[in-house]
Coordinates of C-alpha atoms in Angstrom, one line a residue:
M1 CA -0.1 0.2 0.0
L2 CA 2.8 2.4 0.6
G3 CA 4.6 1.7 -2.7
M4 CA 1.1 2.4 -4.4
I5 CA 0.6 5.6 -2.5
I6 CA 4.2 7.0 -3.1
M7 CA 3.8 5.7 -6.8
T8 CA 0.3 7.3 -7.5
N9 CA 1.3 10.6 -5.9
A10 CA 4.7 11.0 -7.7
L11 CA 2.7 10.2 -10.8
Q12 CA 0.1 12.9 -10.3
Q13 CA 3.1 15.4 -9.8
L14 CA 5.1 14.4 -13.0
A15 CA 2.0 13.6 -15.1
G16 CA -1.1 15.0 -13.6
S17 CA -0.9 18.4 -15.4
A18 CA -0.4 16.8 -18.7
L19 CA -3.1 14.0 -18.1
R20 CA -5.7 16.6 -17.1
T21 CA -4.9 18.7 -20.1
A22 CA -5.1 15.4 -22.4
L23 CA -8.4 14.9 -20.6
I24 CA -10.0 18.4 -21.6
R25 CA -8.2 18.1 -25.0
F26 CA -9.5 14.6 -26.1
T27 CA -12.8 14.5 -24.2
K28 CA -15.1 15.2 -27.1
S29 CA -17.8 12.7 -26.7
P30 CA -18.6 9.9 -24.0
T31 CA -16.7 7.3 -26.1
S32 CA -13.5 9.7 -26.4
G33 CA -13.9 10.5 -22.8
A34 CA -13.9 6.5 -22.1
I35 CA -10.7 5.9 -23.8
T36 CA -8.9 9.0 -22.3
G37 CA -10.6 7.7 -18.9
A38 CA -9.0 4.4 -19.2
I39 CA -5.8 5.7 -20.5
S40 CA -5.4 8.4 -17.5
T41 CA -6.4 5.7 -14.9
A42 CA -3.7 3.5 -16.1
V43 CA -1.1 6.1 -16.0
L44 CA -1.9 7.7 -12.7
Q45 CA -2.6 4.2 -11.6
S46 CA -5.5 5.6 -9.6
S47 CA -9.2 5.9 -10.8
S48 CA -10.1 8.2 -7.8
A49 CA -7.6 10.9 -9.2
T50 CA -9.4 10.3 -12.7
T51 CA -12.7 10.6 -11.5
V52 CA -12.1 13.6 -9.3
A53 CA -10.7 15.3 -12.2
A54 CA -13.7 14.8 -14.3
V55 CA -15.8 16.1 -11.1
G56 CA -13.6 19.2 -11.0
F57 CA -13.6 19.9 -15.1
V58 CA -17.4 19.7 -14.7
G59 CA -17.5 22.0 -11.8
A60 CA -15.3 24.3 -13.8
G61 CA -17.5 24.4 -16.9
I62 CA -14.8 22.9 -19.0
I63 CA -16.6 19.8 -20.0
S64 CA -20.2 19.0 -20.1
F65 CA -22.0 16.6 -17.5
S66 CA -22.5 14.0 -20.4
E67 CA -19.0 14.1 -21.7
S68 CA -17.8 13.6 -18.1
L69 CA -19.8 10.3 -17.9
G70 CA -17.5 8.8 -20.4
I71 CA -14.4 9.6 -18.4
I72 CA -16.2 7.8 -15.2
F73 CA -16.9 4.6 -17.5
G74 CA -13.4 4.5 -18.5
A75 CA -11.7 5.0 -15.2
N76 CA -13.1 1.6 -14.2
I77 CA -11.4 0.1 -17.3
G78 CA -8.1 1.7 -16.7
T79 CA -7.9 0.4 -12.9
T80 CA -7.9 -3.1 -14.0
I81 CA -4.2 -2.5 -15.2
T82 CA -3.2 -2.4 -11.7
G83 CA -4.2 -6.3 -11.3
W84 CA -2.6 -7.4 -14.2
M85 CA 0.8 -5.8 -13.1
V86 CA 0.5 -7.3 -9.9
A87 CA -0.5 -10.7 -11.0
L88 CA 2.1 -11.0 -14.1
L89 CA 5.0 -9.3 -12.5
G90 CA 4.7 -9.6 -9.0
F91 CA 3.5 -13.5 -8.9
K92 CA 4.7 -15.0 -12.2
L93 CA 8.1 -13.0 -12.4
K94 CA 8.5 -12.4 -8.6
L95 CA 10.4 -9.2 -9.0
G96 CA 10.4 -8.1 -5.3
T97 CA 14.1 -8.7 -4.7
V98 CA 15.0 -7.8 -8.3
L99 CA 13.7 -4.1 -7.8
L100 CA 15.4 -3.4 -4.5
P101 CA 18.1 -1.7 -6.5
V102 CA 15.7 0.2 -8.3
I103 CA 14.3 1.6 -5.0
F104 CA 17.5 2.6 -4.2
I105 CA 18.0 4.5 -7.2
G106 CA 14.4 6.0 -6.9
A107 CA 15.6 7.1 -3.5
L108 CA 18.8 9.1 -4.8
M109 CA 16.9 10.7 -7.5
K110 CA 14.4 12.0 -4.8
L111 CA 17.5 13.1 -2.5
F112 CA 19.7 14.7 -5.1
G113 CA 17.3 15.4 -7.6
K114 CA 14.8 18.6 -8.1
G115 CA 11.4 19.0 -9.8
R116 CA 10.7 16.3 -12.1
L117 CA 13.7 14.2 -11.7
A118 CA 12.9 13.7 -7.9
S119 CA 9.2 13.1 -8.9
A120 CA 10.6 10.3 -11.3
G121 CA 12.6 8.8 -8.5
L122 CA 9.6 8.6 -6.1
V123 CA 7.8 6.4 -9.2
L124 CA 10.6 4.1 -9.4
A125 CA 10.7 3.7 -5.6
G126 CA 7.1 3.6 -5.3
F127 CA 7.1 0.8 -8.0
G128 CA 9.6 -1.1 -6.4
L129 CA 8.0 -1.0 -3.2
I130 CA 4.7 -2.7 -4.5
F131 CA 6.4 -5.8 -5.5
V132 CA 8.4 -5.9 -2.3
G133 CA 5.4 -5.2 -0.4
I134 CA 3.5 -8.2 -2.5
G135 CA 6.4 -10.5 -1.7
Q136 CA 6.2 -9.7 2.1
M137 CA 2.2 -10.3 1.8
Q138 CA 2.9 -13.7 0.1
F139 CA 5.2 -14.6 2.8
G140 CA 3.0 -13.3 5.6
M141 CA -0.1 -15.0 4.2
A142 CA 2.0 -18.3 3.9
E143 CA 2.5 -18.3 7.7
L144 CA -1.0 -17.7 8.4
E145 CA -2.4 -20.5 6.1
Q146 CA -3.0 -22.9 9.1
Y147 CA -5.0 -20.2 10.8
I148 CA -6.7 -18.5 7.8
T149 CA -8.9 -20.5 5.2
P150 CA -11.9 -20.1 3.0
Q151 CA -14.2 -21.6 5.4
Q152 CA -13.5 -19.0 7.8
F153 CA -15.1 -16.4 5.5
P154 CA -18.8 -16.0 4.5
D155 CA -20.5 -18.9 2.5
D156 CA -20.5 -19.0 -1.3
D157 CA -24.1 -17.9 -1.7
L158 CA -25.9 -14.8 -2.3
L159 CA -25.9 -13.5 1.3
G160 CA -22.2 -14.6 1.6
R161 CA -21.1 -12.8 -1.5
L162 CA -23.0 -9.4 -0.8
Q163 CA -21.3 -9.8 2.9
L164 CA -17.8 -10.2 1.3
V165 CA -19.1 -7.1 -1.2
A166 CA -19.2 -5.1 1.8
I167 CA -16.1 -6.4 3.4
G168 CA -14.6 -5.0 0.2
I169 CA -16.0 -1.7 0.4
A170 CA -14.8 -1.2 4.0
I171 CA -11.2 -2.1 2.9
T172 CA -11.1 0.7 0.3
L173 CA -12.9 3.0 2.5
V174 CA -9.8 2.3 5.0
T175 CA -6.9 2.1 2.5
Q176 CA -8.4 4.8 0.2
S177 CA -7.3 2.7 -2.7
S178 CA -8.9 0.0 -4.6
S179 CA -5.7 -0.9 -6.4
A180 CA -4.1 -1.7 -3.0
G181 CA -7.2 -3.6 -2.0
V182 CA -7.0 -5.6 -5.1
A183 CA -3.5 -6.4 -4.9
T184 CA -4.3 -7.8 -1.2
A185 CA -7.1 -9.9 -2.5
I186 CA -4.8 -11.1 -5.3
T187 CA -2.1 -12.2 -2.6
A188 CA -4.9 -14.0 -0.3
L189 CA -6.2 -15.8 -3.2
Y190 CA -2.6 -16.9 -4.4
A191 CA -1.7 -17.9 -0.7
G192 CA -5.2 -19.9 -0.4
A193 CA -6.7 -17.9 2.4
I194 CA -9.7 -17.2 0.2
N195 CA -11.1 -19.0 -2.7
F196 CA -11.8 -17.7 -6.2
N197 CA -15.4 -16.6 -5.6
Q198 CA -14.6 -15.0 -2.4
A199 CA -11.9 -13.0 -3.9
A200 CA -14.1 -11.8 -6.8
A201 CA -16.6 -10.4 -4.4
L202 CA -14.0 -8.6 -2.5
V203 CA -13.0 -7.2 -5.6
I204 CA -16.4 -6.3 -6.5
G205 CA -16.8 -4.5 -3.3
M206 CA -13.4 -2.8 -3.8
D207 CA -14.7 -1.2 -7.3
V208 CA -17.8 0.2 -5.4
G209 CA -15.5 1.5 -2.5
T210 CA -13.5 3.8 -4.7
T211 CA -16.7 5.7 -5.4
I212 CA -16.5 7.3 -1.8
T213 CA -13.8 9.5 -2.8
A214 CA -15.3 11.4 -5.7
L215 CA -18.4 11.3 -3.5
M216 CA -16.6 13.4 -1.0
V217 CA -15.4 15.7 -3.3
T218 CA -18.8 16.9 -4.4
V219 CA -19.5 18.0 -0.8
G220 CA -20.6 21.6 -1.2
G221 CA -19.4 21.4 -4.8
S222 CA -21.4 22.5 -8.1
L223 CA -24.7 21.1 -9.5
G224 CA -22.8 19.6 -12.4
A225 CA -19.9 18.2 -9.9
R226 CA -22.6 16.6 -7.4
R227 CA -24.4 14.9 -10.4
T228 CA -20.7 13.9 -11.8
G229 CA -19.7 12.4 -8.4
Y230 CA -23.4 10.7 -7.9
S231 CA -23.3 9.2 -11.5
H232 CA -20.0 7.5 -10.5
V233 CA -21.5 5.7 -7.6
V234 CA -24.9 4.7 -9.5
Y235 CA -22.6 3.4 -12.4
N236 CA -20.6 1.3 -9.9
L237 CA -23.5 -0.1 -8.2
F238 CA -24.9 -1.1 -11.6
T239 CA -21.5 -2.8 -13.0
A240 CA -21.6 -4.4 -9.2
I241 CA -24.8 -5.9 -9.7
G242 CA -23.9 -7.3 -13.2
A243 CA -20.4 -8.8 -11.9
L244 CA -22.5 -10.4 -9.1
I245 CA -24.7 -11.9 -11.7
L246 CA -21.7 -12.7 -14.0
L247 CA -19.4 -14.4 -11.4
T248 CA -21.4 -18.1 -11.5
P249 CA -21.4 -18.3 -15.2
F250 CA -17.7 -16.7 -15.8
T251 CA -16.7 -19.5 -13.3
Q252 CA -18.2 -22.0 -15.2
A253 CA -17.0 -20.9 -18.3
Y254 CA -13.3 -20.4 -17.2
Q255 CA -13.3 -24.0 -15.8
Y256 CA -14.6 -25.2 -19.3
F257 CA -12.4 -23.5 -21.3
F258 CA -9.5 -23.6 -19.3
P259 CA -9.6 -26.7 -17.0
G260 CA -7.7 -26.7 -13.8
Q261 CA -6.5 -23.1 -14.2
L262 CA -8.9 -21.5 -11.8
Q263 CA -7.0 -23.4 -9.1
A264 CA -3.6 -23.4 -10.6
N265 CA -3.5 -19.7 -11.8
G266 CA -6.5 -18.1 -9.9
E267 CA -5.0 -14.7 -9.7
I268 CA -4.9 -14.5 -13.3
A269 CA -8.4 -15.5 -13.4
L270 CA -9.3 -13.2 -10.9
V271 CA -7.6 -10.2 -12.7
A272 CA -9.7 -11.3 -16.2
F273 CA -12.9 -11.3 -14.3
H274 CA -12.1 -7.9 -12.7
T275 CA -11.4 -6.6 -16.6
V276 CA -14.4 -8.7 -18.0
F277 CA -17.0 -7.0 -15.9
N278 CA -15.8 -3.5 -16.0
C279 CA -15.6 -3.8 -19.9
L280 CA -19.0 -5.3 -20.1
G281 CA -20.3 -2.6 -17.8
V282 CA -18.9 0.0 -20.2
F283 CA -19.9 -1.5 -23.5
I284 CA -23.5 -1.8 -22.2
V285 CA -23.8 1.5 -20.7
L286 CA -22.0 4.2 -23.1
P287 CA -24.5 3.5 -26.0
F288 CA -27.1 5.1 -23.4
T289 CA -25.0 7.7 -22.1
K290 CA -27.6 10.3 -23.0
Q291 CA -30.6 8.5 -21.1
F292 CA -28.0 7.7 -18.2
A293 CA -27.2 11.5 -18.0
L294 CA -31.1 12.4 -18.3
M295 CA -31.9 10.0 -15.3
M296 CA -29.0 11.4 -13.3
M297 CA -30.2 14.9 -13.9
T298 CA -33.7 13.8 -12.5
L299 CA -32.5 12.4 -9.6
V300 CA -30.0 15.1 -8.7
G301 CA -32.1 18.0 -9.5
G302 CA -31.8 21.6 -8.5
K303 CA -31.3 25.0 -10.2
A304 CA -27.7 26.2 -10.3
P305 CA -26.6 29.6 -9.4
R306 CA -26.4 32.1 -11.9
Y307 CA -22.9 33.1 -11.8
T308 CA -20.9 31.0 -9.1
D309 CA -21.7 27.5 -9.7
T310 CA -18.4 26.9 -11.1
L311 CA -16.7 28.5 -8.0
D312 CA -15.8 24.7 -6.5
K313 CA -13.6 25.3 -3.4
S314 CA -12.2 21.4 -4.0
L315 CA -10.8 23.0 -7.3
V316 CA -8.1 25.2 -5.7
R317 CA -5.7 22.4 -5.3
H318 CA -5.4 22.3 -9.0
P319 CA -4.7 25.9 -9.7
D320 CA -5.2 25.5 -13.7
V321 CA -8.8 24.3 -13.1
A322 CA -9.6 26.9 -10.5
L323 CA -8.4 29.6 -12.9
T324 CA -10.7 28.4 -15.5
A325 CA -13.5 27.9 -13.0
T326 CA -13.1 31.7 -12.1
N327 CA -13.0 32.9 -15.6
A328 CA -16.2 30.6 -16.3
A329 CA -17.9 32.6 -13.4
L330 CA -16.6 36.0 -14.4
L331 CA -18.1 36.0 -17.9
P332 CA -21.5 35.9 -17.4
Q333 CA -21.3 38.5 -14.6
L334 CA -19.1 40.6 -16.9
V335 CA -21.8 40.3 -19.7
D336 CA -24.5 41.1 -17.2
L337 CA -22.6 44.1 -15.8
L338 CA -22.1 45.5 -19.1
D339 CA -25.9 45.3 -19.9
Y340 CA -26.7 46.9 -16.7
I341 CA -24.5 49.8 -18.2
K342 CA -26.9 49.9 -20.9
Y343 CA -29.5 50.2 -18.8
L344 CA -28.4 53.2 -16.7
F345 CA -28.1 55.1 -19.9
N346 CA -31.3 53.9 -21.6
P347 CA -33.9 52.7 -18.8
A348 CA -36.3 52.0 -21.5
D349 CA -34.4 48.9 -22.9
K350 CA -36.0 46.5 -20.2
D351 CA -34.1 43.8 -21.8
A352 CA -30.7 45.2 -20.2
K353 CA -32.1 45.3 -16.9
V354 CA -30.1 42.6 -14.4
E355 CA -30.4 42.1 -11.0
F356 CA -27.8 44.4 -9.4
S357 CA -27.9 43.1 -6.0
Q358 CA -27.4 39.4 -7.2
L359 CA -24.6 40.7 -9.4
E360 CA -22.9 42.5 -6.6
M361 CA -23.0 39.6 -4.3
A362 CA -21.4 37.4 -7.4
L363 CA -18.6 39.8 -7.4
D364 CA -17.7 39.4 -3.8
Q365 CA -17.9 35.7 -4.1
T366 CA -15.8 35.5 -7.0
H367 CA -13.0 37.9 -5.3
E368 CA -13.2 35.2 -2.1
Y369 CA -12.6 32.5 -4.2
L370 CA -9.5 33.9 -6.2
D371 CA -8.2 34.9 -3.0
L372 CA -8.0 30.9 -2.2
I373 CA -5.5 30.5 -5.4
H374 CA -1.9 30.9 -4.4
L375 CA 1.0 30.9 -7.1
N376 CA 4.6 31.9 -7.5
K377 CA 6.3 33.5 -10.6
Q378 CA 8.1 30.3 -11.2
D379 CA 4.7 28.8 -12.2
K380 CA 4.9 30.4 -15.6
Q381 CA 1.7 28.9 -17.2
N382 CA -0.6 29.9 -14.4
W383 CA 0.8 33.1 -13.0
P384 CA 0.2 35.3 -15.9
T385 CA -3.6 34.1 -16.0
L386 CA -3.8 35.1 -12.3
V387 CA -2.6 38.2 -12.4
S388 CA -5.0 39.1 -15.2
L389 CA -8.0 37.6 -13.4
I390 CA -7.3 40.0 -10.5
H391 CA -6.8 42.6 -12.7
L392 CA -10.0 41.9 -14.6
L393 CA -12.1 41.3 -11.5
D394 CA -10.6 44.7 -10.0
H395 CA -11.9 46.7 -12.8
M396 CA -15.1 45.1 -12.8
Q397 CA -15.8 46.1 -9.1
R398 CA -14.8 49.6 -10.4
L399 CA -17.5 49.4 -13.0
H400 CA -19.8 48.1 -10.4
E401 CA -19.0 51.1 -8.3
R402 CA -19.5 53.6 -11.3
C403 CA -22.9 52.1 -11.5
L404 CA -23.8 53.4 -8.4
D405 CA -22.4 56.7 -9.0
K406 CA -25.1 59.7 -9.2
D407 CA -23.3 61.8 -12.1
I408 CA -23.4 58.5 -14.2
V409 CA -27.1 57.7 -13.3
S410 CA -28.3 61.4 -14.0
I411 CA -26.9 61.7 -17.3
N412 CA -29.6 60.3 -19.4
S413 CA -32.1 62.3 -17.4
S414 CA -29.8 65.7 -18.0
K415 CA -30.2 67.8 -21.0
D416 CA -26.5 67.8 -22.0
K417 CA -25.9 66.8 -25.6
T418 CA -22.5 65.9 -25.2
L419 CA -22.8 63.6 -22.7
I420 CA -26.1 61.9 -23.7
S421 CA -24.2 61.5 -26.9
V422 CA -20.9 59.9 -25.3
A423 CA -23.4 57.6 -23.2
A424 CA -24.8 56.8 -26.6
E425 CA -22.1 55.7 -28.2
I426 CA -20.7 53.6 -25.1
T427 CA -24.1 51.8 -25.3
Y428 CA -24.0 51.0 -28.7
T429 CA -20.4 49.8 -28.5
I430 CA -21.4 47.8 -25.5
D431 CA -23.9 46.0 -27.9
L432 CA -21.2 45.0 -30.1
V433 CA -18.7 44.0 -27.3
I434 CA -21.4 41.5 -25.7
D435 CA -22.2 40.2 -29.0
A436 CA -18.0 39.6 -29.6
I437 CA -17.6 38.0 -25.9
E438 CA -20.3 35.5 -26.7
L439 CA -18.6 34.4 -30.1
K440 CA -15.3 34.4 -27.7
N441 CA -14.0 37.1 -30.1
F442 CA -12.1 38.9 -27.3
T443 CA -9.5 40.8 -29.7
Q444 CA -12.7 42.3 -31.3
A445 CA -14.1 43.2 -27.9
N446 CA -10.9 44.9 -27.0
V447 CA -10.6 46.6 -30.5
L448 CA -14.1 47.9 -29.8
L449 CA -13.8 49.5 -26.4
L450 CA -10.2 50.8 -27.3
A451 CA -11.7 52.9 -30.1
C452 CA -14.6 54.0 -28.2
K453 CA -12.3 55.2 -25.4
E454 CA -9.5 56.9 -27.3
H455 CA -12.4 59.0 -29.4
N456 CA -14.8 59.7 -26.2
V457 CA -11.9 60.6 -24.0
G458 CA -10.8 63.1 -26.7
V459 CA -14.2 64.5 -26.8
L460 CA -14.8 64.8 -23.0
E461 CA -11.2 66.5 -22.5
Q462 CA -12.3 69.1 -25.0
Y463 CA -15.9 69.4 -23.3
R464 CA -14.0 69.8 -20.1
D465 CA -12.1 72.6 -21.3
N466 CA -15.2 74.3 -22.8
V467 CA -17.1 74.0 -19.4
M468 CA -14.1 75.4 -17.4
N469 CA -14.1 78.3 -20.2
Q470 CA -18.0 78.7 -19.5
I471 CA -17.3 78.9 -15.8
A472 CA -14.6 81.4 -16.1
K473 CA -17.1 83.6 -18.3
G474 CA -19.6 83.4 -15.8
E475 CA -21.9 81.5 -18.7
K476 CA -22.3 78.6 -16.0
D477 CA -22.2 79.2 -12.3
V478 CA -19.7 77.2 -10.2
P479 CA -22.0 74.5 -8.8
Q480 CA -23.4 73.7 -12.1
G481 CA -20.2 73.5 -13.8
S482 CA -18.6 71.4 -11.2
T483 CA -21.6 68.9 -11.6
T484 CA -20.9 68.4 -15.3
L485 CA -17.0 68.3 -14.7
E486 CA -18.0 65.4 -12.1
S487 CA -19.9 63.5 -15.2
V488 CA -17.2 64.2 -17.4
R489 CA -14.7 62.8 -15.0
D490 CA -16.8 59.7 -14.4
L491 CA -17.9 59.0 -18.0
S492 CA -13.8 58.9 -18.6
R493 CA -13.2 56.7 -15.7
L494 CA -16.0 54.6 -17.0
L495 CA -14.2 54.3 -20.4
N496 CA -11.0 53.4 -18.9
N497 CA -12.3 50.7 -16.8
L498 CA -14.5 49.3 -19.8
Q499 CA -11.2 49.3 -22.0
R500 CA -9.0 47.6 -19.2
V501 CA -11.5 44.9 -18.6
S502 CA -11.5 43.9 -22.4
Y503 CA -7.9 44.0 -22.3
Y504 CA -7.3 41.8 -19.4
L505 CA -10.1 39.4 -20.9
L506 CA -7.7 39.2 -24.0
Q507 CA -4.9 38.5 -22.0
I508 CA -6.5 35.7 -19.9
H509 CA -7.5 34.1 -23.2
A510 CA -4.4 34.6 -24.9
T511 CA -2.7 31.9 -22.2
K512 CA -5.3 29.3 -24.1
L513 CA -7.4 28.5 -21.1
P514 CA -9.8 25.3 -21.9
E515 CA -12.7 26.1 -23.6
I516 CA -15.8 26.7 -21.2
K517 CA -18.7 24.6 -22.2
A518 CA -22.5 24.2 -21.2
K519 CA -23.3 21.7 -18.4
S520 CA -25.5 19.4 -19.9

């Protein structure tokens, strides 16, 4: 178990980010998701890591709920690779002693290496420890052979198998690793402590037990994340029921086609059974992914918050995903904020009106979430995105404050043709910018707002000089002139904030964040 933990954690450090990127890039449908989920789990040696990533991606809006189901289905196939590795290398080749130098080399790489080299060292050390541990378990099981026998476990009937499934679930809950549990079951079967049917029932339970990790991640998570986590549980329960039904026919078929091998090479038969029922589960359910998704959406109902559903705190440990989640939350907030500015300048446009208090609360919640993401400049991939998001949110909050400014609010009701004309051009530009944002054309949005700012700031500066001259000549009194100058200053600030928002939005998407998809 120690070897499995060390190797899995090191693999996640070494290849976790690349595999998360691959999952996002290649998951275009449930089928492609199943393939990438299987490969990712096989590489990481952890189905929990893959399913937790899928939960996070849905929560961040990177992949849709239906696409995530393919990843979950495929993860169950990927986890069978561990069993084959243990059965073939641990019991057939007996590599425990041979791999002791590998553990030593891995330890040296960890001690004297840095970064990826140190992580690779841990992978080697963990890999070696797995087989040293298997050798020790074999020795320990042999010593206990006269004390632990199959007769001491529940009988081989439906009730007995259900009891063993429950024991398998409990083992996975304690170890937090179904792979380690499967390795233990294989060792116990090899030593004769349990028979094939008992080992198979334990493995079925371990597959169900691995869903608990993904379920725990969904606590307090988004609606999409909860649906994904619960889908993992429902799917694994379905495959467990199918596996229990399949167990007796599989045993009979195996004995018919491979006489005597169930007793002579039971560990191979056990891994084959584990692979067969997981593959069958995927092949049966995958064509009905759409119906499965609809069922889960019915079972896990509810309405997601309009702005902050993607802000899942469990994502913070994966900064790249958390940053994408923040961006996913900010985009609809920005569109509605622009709509509200349109409404201020044209109250007759009822379609542009939004719930301002709800928007204010969402901006505050997004700010709190962004404060949880901590990086340093050495993280060259995520650092620029984090800084740009901080700037973007800052200017959005300033725009929000401008919306409360009485000088901005009163422009439409004033008779000042210059201010009304500038406000009208801002409104027209905002319409075009919203269209550009919805088309993901952030370059166009920036060009539009930059042109609007450059033109109107010049107009406002000239108008400011004219107002100052009018005050000096006595054509305007000081209070009236001051009110006009305040409106000029606030409009200039508004134009600056709008342009900076579009600039930082462009910077964020220049770093090629994953595309945000609808949660369906």
